[in-house]
Amino acid sequence: GKRVRLELVGERLEADRAVLAPLGEVLLNLVRNAVDHGIEAPAVRAARGKPAEGTVRIAAALLGDRLVVTVHDDGAGLD
């Protein structure tokens, strides 16, 4: 019953498949946890003055020779 918008930042970066392949399962787990444990139900979000739709953002950036990937949600987080 949660509504979530996914934002991708840095999706056009180029990286070797050997680096990206292992990230798939990890990213999926992080996004699931963000939605399950971070994003509140629409009614709770509305009561807190937030939009009914939550946001999960996946961002990728190159820092030197390293690929940095972050997952962020705008929910309340764990209680």
CSV table of C-alpha atoms in Angstrom, one decimal:
chain,number,residue,atom,x,y,z
A,1,GLY,CA,0.0,0.0,0.0
A,2,LYS,CA,3.0,2.3,-0.1
A,3,ARG,CA,3.6,4.7,-3.1
A,4,VAL,CA,7.2,5.2,-3.9
A,5,ARG,CA,9.0,7.1,-6.7
A,6,LEU,CA,12.5,5.9,-7.7
A,7,GLU,CA,15.0,8.6,-8.7
A,8,LEU,CA,18.3,7.6,-10.4
A,9,VAL,CA,21.2,10.0,-10.4
A,10,GLY,CA,24.4,9.3,-12.4
A,11,GLU,CA,22.7,6.5,-14.4
A,12,ARG,CA,24.8,7.4,-17.4
A,13,LEU,CA,28.2,6.7,-15.8
A,14,GLU,CA,30.2,4.1,-17.5
A,15,ALA,CA,31.7,1.3,-15.4
A,16,ASP,CA,33.1,-2.2,-16.1
A,17,ARG,CA,30.6,-5.0,-15.9
A,18,ALA,CA,32.8,-6.9,-13.5
A,19,VAL,CA,32.2,-4.0,-11.1
A,20,LEU,CA,28.5,-3.6,-11.7
A,21,ALA,CA,27.4,-7.2,-11.8
A,22,PRO,CA,27.8,-7.9,-8.0
A,23,LEU,CA,25.9,-4.7,-7.2
A,24,GLY,CA,22.5,-5.9,-8.5
A,25,GLU,CA,21.5,-8.1,-5.5
A,26,VAL,CA,22.9,-5.6,-3.0
A,27,LEU,CA,21.0,-2.7,-4.6
A,28,LEU,CA,17.8,-4.6,-4.7
A,29,ASN,CA,18.1,-5.5,-1.0
A,30,LEU,CA,18.9,-1.8,-0.1
A,31,VAL,CA,15.9,-0.6,-2.0
A,32,ARG,CA,13.6,-3.2,-0.5
A,33,ASN,CA,14.8,-2.2,3.0
A,34,ALA,CA,14.3,1.5,2.2
A,35,VAL,CA,10.7,0.9,1.2
A,36,ASP,CA,9.9,-1.7,3.9
A,37,HIS,CA,11.5,0.0,6.8
A,38,GLY,CA,12.0,3.6,5.8
A,39,ILE,CA,9.0,4.8,3.8
A,40,GLU,CA,5.8,5.3,5.8
A,41,ALA,CA,2.3,4.5,4.7
A,42,PRO,CA,0.6,7.3,2.7
A,43,ALA,CA,-1.7,8.2,5.7
A,44,VAL,CA,1.2,8.5,8.1
A,45,ARG,CA,3.2,10.6,5.6
A,46,ALA,CA,0.2,12.9,5.1
A,47,ALA,CA,-0.2,13.3,8.9
A,48,ARG,CA,3.5,14.3,9.1
A,49,GLY,CA,3.0,16.9,6.3
A,50,LYS,CA,4.8,14.9,3.7
A,51,PRO,CA,3.6,13.9,0.2
A,52,ALA,CA,1.8,10.6,0.1
A,53,GLU,CA,4.4,9.3,-2.3
A,54,GLY,CA,7.8,8.5,-0.8
A,55,THR,CA,11.1,8.8,-2.7
A,56,VAL,CA,14.0,6.4,-2.9
A,57,ARG,CA,17.1,7.8,-4.7
A,58,ILE,CA,19.9,5.7,-6.0
A,59,ALA,CA,23.0,7.8,-6.9
A,60,ALA,CA,26.2,6.8,-8.5
A,61,ALA,CA,29.4,8.8,-8.8
A,62,LEU,CA,33.0,8.3,-9.7
A,63,LEU,CA,35.4,9.5,-7.0
A,64,GLY,CA,38.9,9.0,-8.4
A,65,ASP,CA,39.0,5.3,-9.5
A,66,ARG,CA,36.1,4.3,-7.2
A,67,LEU,CA,32.4,3.9,-8.0
A,68,VAL,CA,30.3,5.2,-5.1
A,69,VAL,CA,26.7,4.2,-5.0
A,70,THR,CA,24.3,5.5,-2.3
A,71,VAL,CA,20.7,4.6,-1.6
A,72,HIS,CA,18.6,7.3,0.3
A,73,ASP,CA,14.9,7.4,1.2
A,74,ASP,CA,12.8,10.3,2.6
A,75,GLY,CA,11.0,8.2,5.1
A,76,ALA,CA,11.1,8.2,8.9
A,77,GLY,CA,13.5,5.2,9.1
A,78,LEU,CA,13.5,2.5,11.7
A,79,ASP,CA,11.6,3.0,15.0
